[in-house]
Short mmCIF file of C-alpha atoms in Angstrom, two decimals:
data_model
loop_
_atom_site.label_atom_id
_atom_site.label_comp_id
_atom_site.label_asym_id
_atom_site.label_seq_id
_atom_site.Cartn_x
_atom_site.Cartn_y
_atom_site.Cartn_z
CA MET A 1 116.64 -70.64 -115.95
CA ASN A 2 113.83 -68.40 -117.28
CA ARG A 3 114.33 -64.89 -115.86
CA ARG A 4 110.66 -63.98 -116.23
CA LEU A 5 109.66 -67.08 -114.28
CA ILE A 6 111.93 -66.07 -111.40
CA LYS A 7 110.55 -62.53 -111.39
CA ASP A 8 106.98 -63.82 -111.52
CA TYR A 9 107.74 -66.01 -108.51
CA ILE A 10 109.05 -63.04 -106.53
CA CYS A 11 105.80 -61.20 -107.32
CA LEU A 12 103.83 -64.17 -105.98
CA ILE A 13 105.57 -64.41 -102.61
CA TYR A 14 102.84 -62.49 -100.78
CA PRO A 15 99.94 -64.49 -102.27
CA ILE A 16 101.86 -67.62 -101.21
CA PHE A 17 102.11 -66.22 -97.66
CA THR A 18 98.33 -65.72 -97.60
CA LEU A 19 97.75 -69.28 -98.82
CA ILE A 20 100.06 -70.67 -96.10
CA TYR A 21 98.12 -68.89 -93.36
CA PHE A 22 94.75 -69.91 -94.79
CA LEU A 23 95.79 -73.57 -94.84
CA TYR A 24 97.05 -73.20 -91.27
CA VAL A 25 93.49 -72.51 -90.09
CA PHE A 26 92.56 -76.06 -91.09
CA ILE A 27 95.92 -77.84 -90.80
CA SER A 28 97.42 -76.93 -87.45
CA SER A 29 100.59 -78.92 -88.10
CA ILE A 30 101.79 -76.36 -90.65
CA ARG A 31 104.74 -74.36 -89.32
CA THR A 32 103.86 -71.00 -90.80
CA GLY A 33 107.13 -69.27 -89.92
CA ILE A 34 109.38 -72.01 -91.27
CA THR A 35 107.24 -72.42 -94.40
CA MET A 36 107.27 -68.69 -95.15
CA THR A 37 111.02 -68.57 -94.59
CA PHE A 38 111.47 -71.35 -97.14
CA PHE A 39 109.47 -69.57 -99.85
CA LEU A 40 111.05 -66.21 -99.02
CA ALA A 41 114.53 -67.74 -99.17
CA LEU A 42 113.72 -69.11 -102.64
CA GLY A 43 112.85 -65.58 -103.68
CA ILE A 44 116.15 -64.29 -102.27
CA VAL A 45 118.02 -66.95 -104.24
CA GLY A 46 116.14 -65.76 -107.33
CA ILE A 47 117.19 -62.17 -106.65
CA CYS A 48 120.82 -63.30 -106.49
CA VAL A 49 120.51 -65.44 -109.65
CA LEU A 50 119.07 -62.45 -111.52
CA GLY A 51 122.09 -60.36 -110.49
CA TYR A 52 119.97 -57.81 -108.66
CA ILE A 53 122.41 -57.16 -105.80
CA LYS A 54 123.39 -53.66 -106.89
CA VAL A 55 125.87 -51.33 -105.21
CA ASP A 56 125.73 -48.43 -107.67
CA THR A 57 124.30 -45.48 -105.76
CA THR A 58 125.22 -44.10 -102.36
CA GLU A 59 122.02 -45.60 -101.00
CA ASP A 60 122.89 -49.03 -102.40
CA LYS A 61 126.32 -48.99 -100.82
CA VAL A 62 125.17 -47.88 -97.39
CA PHE A 63 122.16 -50.22 -97.39
CA SER A 64 124.34 -53.18 -98.40
CA LEU A 65 126.74 -52.25 -95.61
CA TYR A 66 123.76 -52.16 -93.23
CA VAL A 67 122.66 -55.66 -94.30
CA LEU A 68 126.21 -56.92 -93.78
CA TYR A 69 126.34 -55.19 -90.40
CA ASN A 70 123.16 -56.98 -89.31
CA LEU A 71 124.71 -60.28 -90.31
CA LEU A 72 128.01 -59.60 -88.56
CA SER A 73 126.21 -58.49 -85.39
CA GLY A 74 125.54 -62.17 -84.72
CA ILE A 75 129.16 -62.37 -83.55
CA TRP A 76 128.73 -60.00 -80.62
CA CYS A 77 125.10 -61.04 -80.09
CA VAL A 78 126.34 -64.54 -79.21
CA TYR A 79 129.39 -63.15 -77.39
CA PHE A 80 127.08 -61.10 -75.15
CA GLY A 81 125.24 -64.27 -74.08
CA ILE A 82 122.36 -64.69 -76.54
CA PRO A 83 122.09 -68.21 -78.08
CA VAL A 84 122.95 -68.53 -81.76
CA SER A 85 119.45 -70.00 -82.35
CA VAL A 86 117.94 -66.64 -81.37
CA PHE A 87 120.12 -64.83 -83.89
CA ILE A 88 119.35 -67.32 -86.67
CA GLY A 89 115.62 -66.99 -86.01
CA GLU A 90 115.91 -63.22 -86.27
CA VAL A 91 117.81 -63.53 -89.54
CA SER A 92 114.83 -65.35 -91.05
CA THR A 93 112.25 -62.74 -90.00
CA THR A 94 114.24 -59.50 -90.05
CA LEU A 95 117.29 -59.90 -92.31
CA LEU A 96 115.83 -61.95 -95.19
CA PRO A 97 113.03 -59.41 -95.88
CA MET A 98 115.70 -56.71 -96.29
CA MET A 99 116.80 -58.45 -99.48
CA LEU A 100 113.56 -57.37 -101.18
CA TYR A 101 115.22 -53.94 -101.39
CA TYR A 102 117.17 -55.31 -104.36
CA ALA A 103 114.00 -56.47 -106.12
CA GLY A 104 112.50 -53.01 -105.75
CA ARG A 105 115.81 -51.55 -106.87
CA SER A 106 115.85 -53.63 -110.08
CA PHE A 107 112.24 -54.26 -111.19
CA ASP A 108 111.05 -52.26 -114.19
CA GLU A 109 107.55 -50.76 -114.37
CA GLU A 110 105.97 -54.01 -115.58
CA TYR A 111 107.21 -56.03 -112.63
CA ALA A 112 106.81 -53.25 -110.09
CA ALA A 113 103.12 -53.24 -111.04
CA LYS A 114 102.97 -57.04 -110.78
CA TYR A 115 104.59 -56.98 -107.35
CA TYR A 116 102.18 -54.33 -106.06
CA HIS A 117 99.21 -56.21 -107.54
CA GLY A 118 100.38 -59.40 -105.83
CA PHE A 119 100.88 -57.68 -102.49
CA ILE A 120 97.59 -55.77 -102.50
CA LEU A 121 95.56 -58.81 -103.60
CA ALA A 122 97.20 -60.87 -100.84
CA ALA A 123 96.38 -58.19 -98.28
CA LEU A 124 92.78 -57.82 -99.44
CA LEU A 125 92.29 -61.58 -99.56
CA MET A 126 93.55 -61.71 -95.99
CA GLY A 127 91.08 -58.95 -95.14
CA GLY A 128 88.23 -60.66 -96.99
CA ILE A 129 88.83 -63.94 -95.16
CA GLY A 130 88.94 -62.03 -91.90
CA ALA A 131 85.71 -60.20 -92.67
CA VAL A 132 83.89 -63.45 -93.43
CA PHE A 133 85.06 -65.03 -90.17
CA TYR A 134 84.32 -61.78 -88.29
CA ILE A 135 80.68 -61.79 -89.45
CA TRP A 136 80.14 -65.57 -89.46
CA ALA A 137 81.99 -66.26 -86.18
CA PRO A 138 82.19 -70.07 -86.55
CA GLN A 139 83.32 -71.90 -83.43
CA PHE A 140 86.32 -73.47 -85.16
CA TYR A 141 87.62 -70.00 -86.00
CA ILE A 142 87.01 -68.73 -82.47
CA ASP A 143 88.95 -71.72 -81.13
CA PHE A 144 91.71 -71.07 -83.68
CA SER A 145 91.93 -67.43 -82.57
CA TYR A 146 92.10 -68.39 -78.90
CA VAL A 147 94.77 -71.06 -79.40
CA ASN A 148 96.89 -68.57 -81.35
CA GLU A 149 96.36 -65.93 -78.65
CA PHE A 150 94.57 -63.47 -80.90
CA ILE A 151 91.83 -63.23 -78.27
CA SER A 152 91.76 -63.66 -74.51
CA LYS A 153 88.38 -65.42 -74.32
CA ALA A 154 86.92 -67.97 -76.74
CA ASP A 155 83.61 -66.28 -77.56
CA ALA A 156 82.20 -64.24 -80.42
CA PRO A 157 81.97 -60.84 -78.65
CA THR A 158 85.67 -60.99 -77.73
CA MET A 159 86.58 -62.16 -81.23
CA ARG A 160 84.73 -59.15 -82.70
CA VAL A 161 86.64 -56.51 -80.73
CA ARG A 162 89.13 -56.45 -83.60
CA MET A 163 89.27 -58.20 -86.95
CA ASN A 164 92.19 -60.59 -86.47
CA SER A 165 91.73 -62.39 -89.77
CA ILE A 166 94.11 -65.38 -89.75
CA ILE A 167 97.26 -63.51 -88.70
CA GLY A 168 96.24 -61.34 -85.75
CA SER A 169 95.05 -57.72 -85.72
CA GLY A 170 98.59 -56.25 -85.51
CA PRO A 171 99.96 -57.77 -88.72
CA MET A 172 96.54 -57.38 -90.34
CA GLY A 173 96.49 -53.66 -89.60
CA ALA A 174 100.01 -53.20 -90.98
CA PHE A 175 99.18 -55.30 -94.05
CA VAL A 176 96.24 -53.17 -95.13
CA ALA A 177 97.89 -49.88 -94.13
CA TYR A 178 100.67 -50.71 -96.59
CA SER A 179 98.02 -51.79 -99.09
CA THR A 180 96.36 -48.38 -98.81
CA CYS A 181 99.68 -46.74 -99.67
CA ALA A 182 100.49 -49.15 -102.51
CA SER A 183 97.06 -48.52 -104.05
CA ALA A 184 98.27 -45.04 -104.96
CA TYR A 185 100.50 -46.68 -107.58
CA PHE A 186 97.39 -47.55 -109.61
CA LEU A 187 95.30 -44.53 -108.63
CA ARG A 188 97.93 -42.24 -110.17
CA LYS A 189 98.12 -43.98 -113.56
CA LYS A 190 96.75 -42.38 -116.73
CA GLU A 191 94.66 -45.36 -117.83
CA LYS A 192 91.09 -45.21 -116.52
CA LYS A 193 90.99 -48.98 -115.96
CA GLU A 194 94.08 -48.81 -113.73
CA ARG A 195 92.62 -45.90 -111.75
CA ILE A 196 89.38 -47.82 -111.17
CA ILE A 197 91.38 -50.81 -109.92
CA GLY A 198 93.31 -48.47 -107.64
CA MET A 199 90.08 -47.00 -106.28
CA VAL A 200 88.70 -50.46 -105.48
CA TYR A 201 92.00 -51.38 -103.83
CA ILE A 202 92.17 -48.30 -101.63
CA ILE A 203 88.52 -48.42 -100.51
CA LEU A 204 88.80 -52.06 -99.42
CA SER A 205 92.16 -51.40 -97.79
CA ILE A 206 90.75 -48.53 -95.72
CA LEU A 207 87.72 -50.62 -94.72
CA PHE A 208 89.85 -53.54 -93.55
CA SER A 209 92.33 -51.29 -91.75
CA PHE A 210 89.56 -49.88 -89.56
CA MET A 211 88.08 -53.32 -89.00
CA ALA A 212 91.49 -54.45 -87.71
CA ASN A 213 91.17 -51.59 -85.18
CA GLN A 214 94.90 -51.06 -84.72
CA ARG A 215 95.71 -47.52 -83.61
CA SER A 216 98.97 -47.11 -85.48
CA ALA A 217 97.58 -48.59 -88.70
CA MET A 218 94.46 -46.37 -88.65
CA PHE A 219 96.59 -43.31 -87.93
CA CYS A 220 98.91 -44.15 -90.84
CA VAL A 221 95.97 -44.63 -93.20
CA ILE A 222 94.57 -41.21 -92.29
CA MET A 223 97.96 -39.50 -92.59
CA MET A 224 98.76 -41.16 -95.91
CA LEU A 225 95.37 -40.17 -97.37
CA VAL A 226 96.20 -36.57 -96.47
CA PHE A 227 99.64 -36.98 -98.08
CA LEU A 228 98.24 -38.49 -101.29
CA ASN A 229 95.75 -35.66 -101.65
CA LEU A 230 98.42 -33.10 -100.89
CA VAL A 231 100.53 -34.40 -103.77
CA ASP A 232 97.56 -34.69 -106.15
CA PHE A 233 96.13 -31.24 -105.58
CA THR A 234 99.13 -29.07 -104.68
CA VAL A 235 102.16 -30.69 -106.34
CA ASP A 236 100.91 -32.55 -109.41
CA LYS A 237 97.87 -30.31 -109.86
CA ASN A 238 96.51 -32.93 -112.24
CA LYS A 239 93.03 -33.07 -110.76
CA PRO A 240 90.33 -30.38 -110.70
CA VAL A 241 89.85 -28.89 -107.23
CA LYS A 242 86.18 -29.91 -107.40
CA TYR A 243 87.29 -33.52 -106.87
CA LEU A 244 88.89 -32.53 -103.57
CA TRP A 245 85.64 -30.94 -102.40
CA MET A 246 83.71 -34.00 -103.54
CA GLU A 247 86.08 -36.23 -101.60
CA LEU A 248 85.83 -34.11 -98.47
CA ALA A 249 82.04 -34.03 -98.76
CA GLY A 250 81.97 -37.82 -99.09
CA ILE A 251 84.16 -38.27 -96.01
CA VAL A 252 82.02 -35.88 -93.95
CA ALA A 253 78.83 -37.61 -95.11
CA LEU A 254 80.26 -41.02 -94.23
CA MET A 255 81.35 -39.88 -90.78
CA LEU A 256 77.98 -38.27 -90.11
CA GLY A 257 76.20 -41.42 -91.25
CA ILE A 258 78.29 -43.58 -88.91
CA PHE A 259 77.80 -41.07 -86.08
CA ILE A 260 74.02 -41.05 -86.52
CA PHE A 261 73.27 -44.67 -87.40
CA ALA A 262 76.17 -46.51 -85.74
CA ARG A 263 77.19 -44.35 -82.80
CA ASP A 264 78.89 -47.22 -81.00
CA VAL A 265 81.12 -47.88 -84.02
CA PHE A 266 82.01 -44.19 -84.24
CA GLU A 267 82.89 -44.06 -80.54
CA LYS A 268 84.93 -47.24 -80.81
CA PHE A 269 87.22 -45.78 -83.42
CA ARG A 270 87.32 -42.33 -81.81
CA ILE A 271 88.44 -43.80 -78.50
CA ARG A 272 91.08 -45.98 -80.16
CA LEU A 273 92.57 -43.06 -82.08
CA ALA A 274 92.43 -40.77 -79.04
CA SER A 275 94.34 -43.35 -76.99
CA ILE A 276 97.46 -43.18 -79.21
CA PRO A 277 99.38 -40.99 -76.70
CA GLU A 278 98.58 -43.51 -73.96
CA GLY A 279 100.26 -46.20 -76.04
CA PHE A 280 103.58 -44.37 -75.79
CA GLY A 281 103.25 -44.15 -72.02
CA GLU A 282 102.46 -47.85 -71.74
CA ARG A 283 105.64 -48.80 -73.61
CA SER A 284 108.10 -46.10 -72.64
CA GLU A 285 109.28 -47.87 -69.48
CA SER A 286 110.43 -50.96 -71.40
CA TRP A 287 112.03 -48.76 -74.08
CA ILE A 288 114.06 -46.82 -71.52
CA ALA A 289 115.09 -50.00 -69.72
CA ALA A 290 116.29 -51.62 -72.96
CA VAL A 291 118.35 -48.59 -74.01
CA ASN A 292 119.82 -48.01 -70.54
CA ASN A 293 120.90 -51.64 -70.27
CA MET A 294 122.57 -52.03 -73.66
CA VAL A 295 125.92 -53.79 -73.38
CA ASN A 296 127.47 -51.51 -76.00
CA PHE A 297 125.65 -48.44 -77.31
CA TRP A 298 128.10 -47.99 -80.21
CA ILE A 299 127.68 -51.36 -81.93
CA GLY A 300 124.46 -52.47 -80.20
CA ASP A 301 123.77 -55.84 -78.63
CA GLY A 302 123.31 -57.70 -81.92
CA LEU A 303 120.38 -58.73 -84.12
CA GLY A 304 117.68 -60.47 -82.09
CA SER A 305 119.17 -59.62 -78.70
CA HIS A 306 116.12 -57.58 -77.63
CA GLY A 307 113.43 -59.38 -79.64
CA HIS A 308 110.78 -61.79 -78.35
CA ARG A 309 113.00 -64.79 -79.09
CA ALA A 310 115.49 -63.54 -76.50
CA ALA A 311 112.96 -63.83 -73.67
CA GLY A 312 114.54 -65.94 -70.95
CA TYR A 313 118.04 -64.90 -72.02
CA GLN A 314 117.52 -61.15 -71.96
CA ASP A 315 115.72 -59.19 -69.23
CA TYR A 316 115.04 -56.17 -71.41
CA ILE A 317 112.83 -57.18 -74.30
CA VAL A 318 111.32 -54.61 -76.67
CA ALA A 319 108.03 -56.28 -77.55
CA ASP A 320 106.38 -53.17 -79.01
CA GLY A 321 108.70 -50.55 -80.41
CA GLY A 322 110.58 -51.39 -83.57
CA LEU A 323 112.69 -48.23 -83.63
CA VAL A 324 113.91 -48.73 -80.05
CA LYS A 325 114.56 -52.41 -80.80
CA LEU A 326 116.58 -51.44 -83.86
CA TYR A 327 118.71 -48.99 -81.87
CA SER A 328 119.28 -51.35 -78.95
CA GLU A 329 120.37 -54.13 -81.33
CA MET A 330 122.29 -52.13 -83.95
CA GLY A 331 123.64 -49.33 -81.76
CA LEU A 332 124.61 -45.89 -83.01
CA ILE A 333 126.62 -47.24 -85.93
CA GLY A 334 123.99 -49.53 -87.43
CA THR A 335 121.11 -47.14 -86.74
CA ALA A 336 122.99 -44.30 -88.42
CA MET A 337 123.36 -46.40 -91.59
CA ILE A 338 119.65 -47.03 -92.14
CA ILE A 339 118.75 -43.47 -91.10
CA PHE A 340 121.20 -42.17 -93.71
CA VAL A 341 119.60 -44.24 -96.48
CA VAL A 342 116.06 -43.19 -95.58
CA ALA A 343 117.07 -39.54 -95.10
CA LEU A 344 118.73 -39.50 -98.54
CA VAL A 345 115.53 -40.86 -100.10
CA TYR A 346 113.45 -38.17 -98.36
CA ILE A 347 115.84 -35.40 -99.41
CA LYS A 348 115.76 -36.45 -103.05
CA SER A 349 112.02 -37.07 -103.11
CA ALA A 350 111.37 -33.63 -101.60
CA LYS A 351 112.73 -32.15 -104.83
CA GLU A 352 110.50 -34.37 -107.01
CA LEU A 353 107.73 -35.33 -104.63
CA SER A 354 105.42 -36.84 -107.23
CA LEU A 355 108.03 -39.31 -108.48
CA ALA A 356 107.76 -41.93 -105.71
CA VAL A 357 104.47 -41.25 -103.94
CA PRO A 358 103.36 -44.81 -103.01
CA GLU A 359 106.92 -45.71 -102.00
CA ILE A 360 107.31 -42.68 -99.72
CA ALA A 361 103.90 -43.45 -98.21
CA ILE A 362 104.90 -47.06 -97.48
CA ILE A 363 108.29 -46.10 -96.04
CA THR A 364 106.73 -43.42 -93.83
CA SER A 365 104.01 -45.79 -92.63
CA ALA A 366 106.66 -48.38 -91.74
CA ILE A 367 108.51 -45.80 -89.67
CA LEU A 368 105.38 -44.53 -87.92
CA MET A 369 104.10 -48.01 -87.10
CA SER A 370 107.58 -49.02 -85.91
CA ILE A 371 107.30 -46.47 -83.11
CA GLY A 372 104.80 -48.63 -81.27
CA SER A 373 105.10 -52.08 -82.87
CA ASN A 374 107.73 -54.36 -84.39
CA VAL A 375 106.41 -54.46 -87.96
CA LEU A 376 109.92 -54.67 -89.41
CA GLU A 377 110.48 -57.82 -87.33
CA MET A 378 107.44 -59.51 -88.90
CA GLU A 379 108.36 -61.70 -91.85
CA LEU A 380 104.85 -61.13 -93.17
CA CYS A 381 104.98 -57.33 -93.10
CA ALA A 382 108.63 -56.33 -93.64
CA PRO A 383 109.34 -57.32 -97.30
CA ILE A 384 106.97 -54.72 -98.79
CA ALA A 385 108.66 -51.91 -96.83
CA TYR A 386 112.11 -52.82 -98.12
CA PHE A 387 110.79 -53.34 -101.66
CA ALA A 388 109.36 -49.80 -101.53
CA LEU A 389 112.67 -48.44 -100.24
CA GLY A 390 114.58 -50.06 -103.10
CA ARG A 391 112.07 -48.88 -105.67
CA ALA A 392 112.24 -45.31 -104.35
CA VAL A 393 116.02 -45.41 -104.78
CA ARG A 394 115.57 -46.65 -108.36
CA LEU A 395 113.06 -43.95 -109.26
CA LEU A 396 115.12 -41.16 -107.73
CA ASN A 397 118.42 -42.17 -109.31
CA ASP A 398 117.69 -43.69 -112.72
CA ARG A 399 116.64 -41.33 -115.52
CA LYS A 400 115.27 -44.10 -117.74
CA THR A 401 113.01 -45.39 -114.96
CA ALA A 402 111.94 -41.86 -114.09
CA GLU A 403 110.97 -41.23 -117.72
CA GLU A 404 109.02 -44.51 -117.92
CA TYR A 405 107.27 -43.64 -114.69
CA THR A 406 106.48 -40.08 -115.76
CA GLY A 407 105.15 -41.29 -119.09
CA ALA A 408 102.83 -43.81 -117.45
CA PHE A 409 101.66 -41.63 -114.59
CA SER A 410 101.59 -38.04 -115.82
CA ASP A 411 99.34 -36.34 -118.32
CA GLY A 412 102.14 -36.18 -120.83
CA GLU A 413 104.44 -33.52 -119.37
CA ASP A 414 108.13 -33.96 -120.00
CA PRO A 415 110.02 -35.42 -117.06
CA LYS A 416 112.25 -33.08 -115.09
CA GLU A 417 115.83 -32.77 -116.11
CA HIS A 418 118.32 -34.76 -114.07
CA GLU A 419 121.90 -34.12 -113.14
CA GLU A 420 124.83 -36.47 -113.30
CA THR A 421 125.47 -38.52 -110.20
CA GLY A 422 128.55 -37.81 -108.15
CA ASP A 423 129.04 -41.20 -106.55
CA GLY A 424 130.76 -43.11 -109.34
CA MET A 425 127.64 -44.60 -110.92
CA GLU A 426 128.64 -44.85 -114.56
CA GLY A 427 126.02 -44.08 -117.18
CA VAL A 428 123.15 -43.78 -114.69
CA PRO A 429 122.06 -40.14 -114.25
CA ALA A 430 120.61 -39.16 -110.91
CA ALA A 431 117.70 -37.03 -109.87
CA LYS A 432 118.33 -33.49 -108.69
CA GLY A 433 119.61 -33.40 -105.19
CA GLU A 434 121.95 -36.39 -105.50
CA LEU A 435 124.45 -36.26 -102.68
#
């Protein structure tokens, strides 16, 4: 089978997801979840056929153990009284996306760029469709939104409170928040054409993220813009400081313009962002109840045991709080595994911060949004986070990839010297700080 064809297919998974949801607006019989699972599963098969399941670095080994742990947790999930159908459903939406880690871990620069292009274009197309429906407000779309419980009342004013697009404002917000982060991949390239594409990507992503009006997504976009500028102007130092002042002046001018000419819009976003602390208070009671009522805090209650599918079988559902859900299902053991992998990536990237900027931004956004929502449980939103995690591991452990990346993204400086890995990875040097 043609290897390039398989890799191209993996890069097209997100555009396929967007097409599935768009068709669902007009063909209500489409089972979006099952259809997405089918196409995602084909991609996972492709990853296996390509031999991408790597266990070379410490991160690879621990992450693979974490994936296996999630799978084995079905044993005690069912033993503790949750139907096997609940576990299987959670495998499709939570476990399968984890396998994109191995695509990120193995894709070279050419296919990393293709994957990010595919994801961002899918996200922006989703945002563009949403913007058209938001402005047009056709009755068929309002009815569609009401039937799918995106809105509580089938009228245009209610529909325009948030831009739901065709997936709901929560997934939409996460989609374009990740897209904002991924845009940095192109913004940081040497070629002017790539930087222009990146600029278009990030502007549209920011616009759609605020139209979605999701607190966590807007907060992540703001924080990641600060992070990207911090790296550009204090770490890389590859841009004149005048550009920072121009950017700040543009932001101030935009905010003043909105404040003066669209005061209601300004207040709408200000109130939403100011209400972030209230969101924690609204959810904390269910979080505490779920943790206090775990059957076993060491191994957790099993994958899916506290998700929405377990409603009716489990009294303590974590509907909004991905980190709490993860802990209550995976326990101390499983949670420690994924924390170790992410912590190792942060430690290594701190020593070479400019090496995996979009990936660190995506991973951090996933963590921040998971505080108040279950984005890693969403089959639509989770694959990009795991792809970024795998790619960060590749960049921080593989000298050849680091040199390719530095050559394509720097102004020609020599890449930093790397030390030999100490975890048995033959012939693959690691970045400084390898544990």
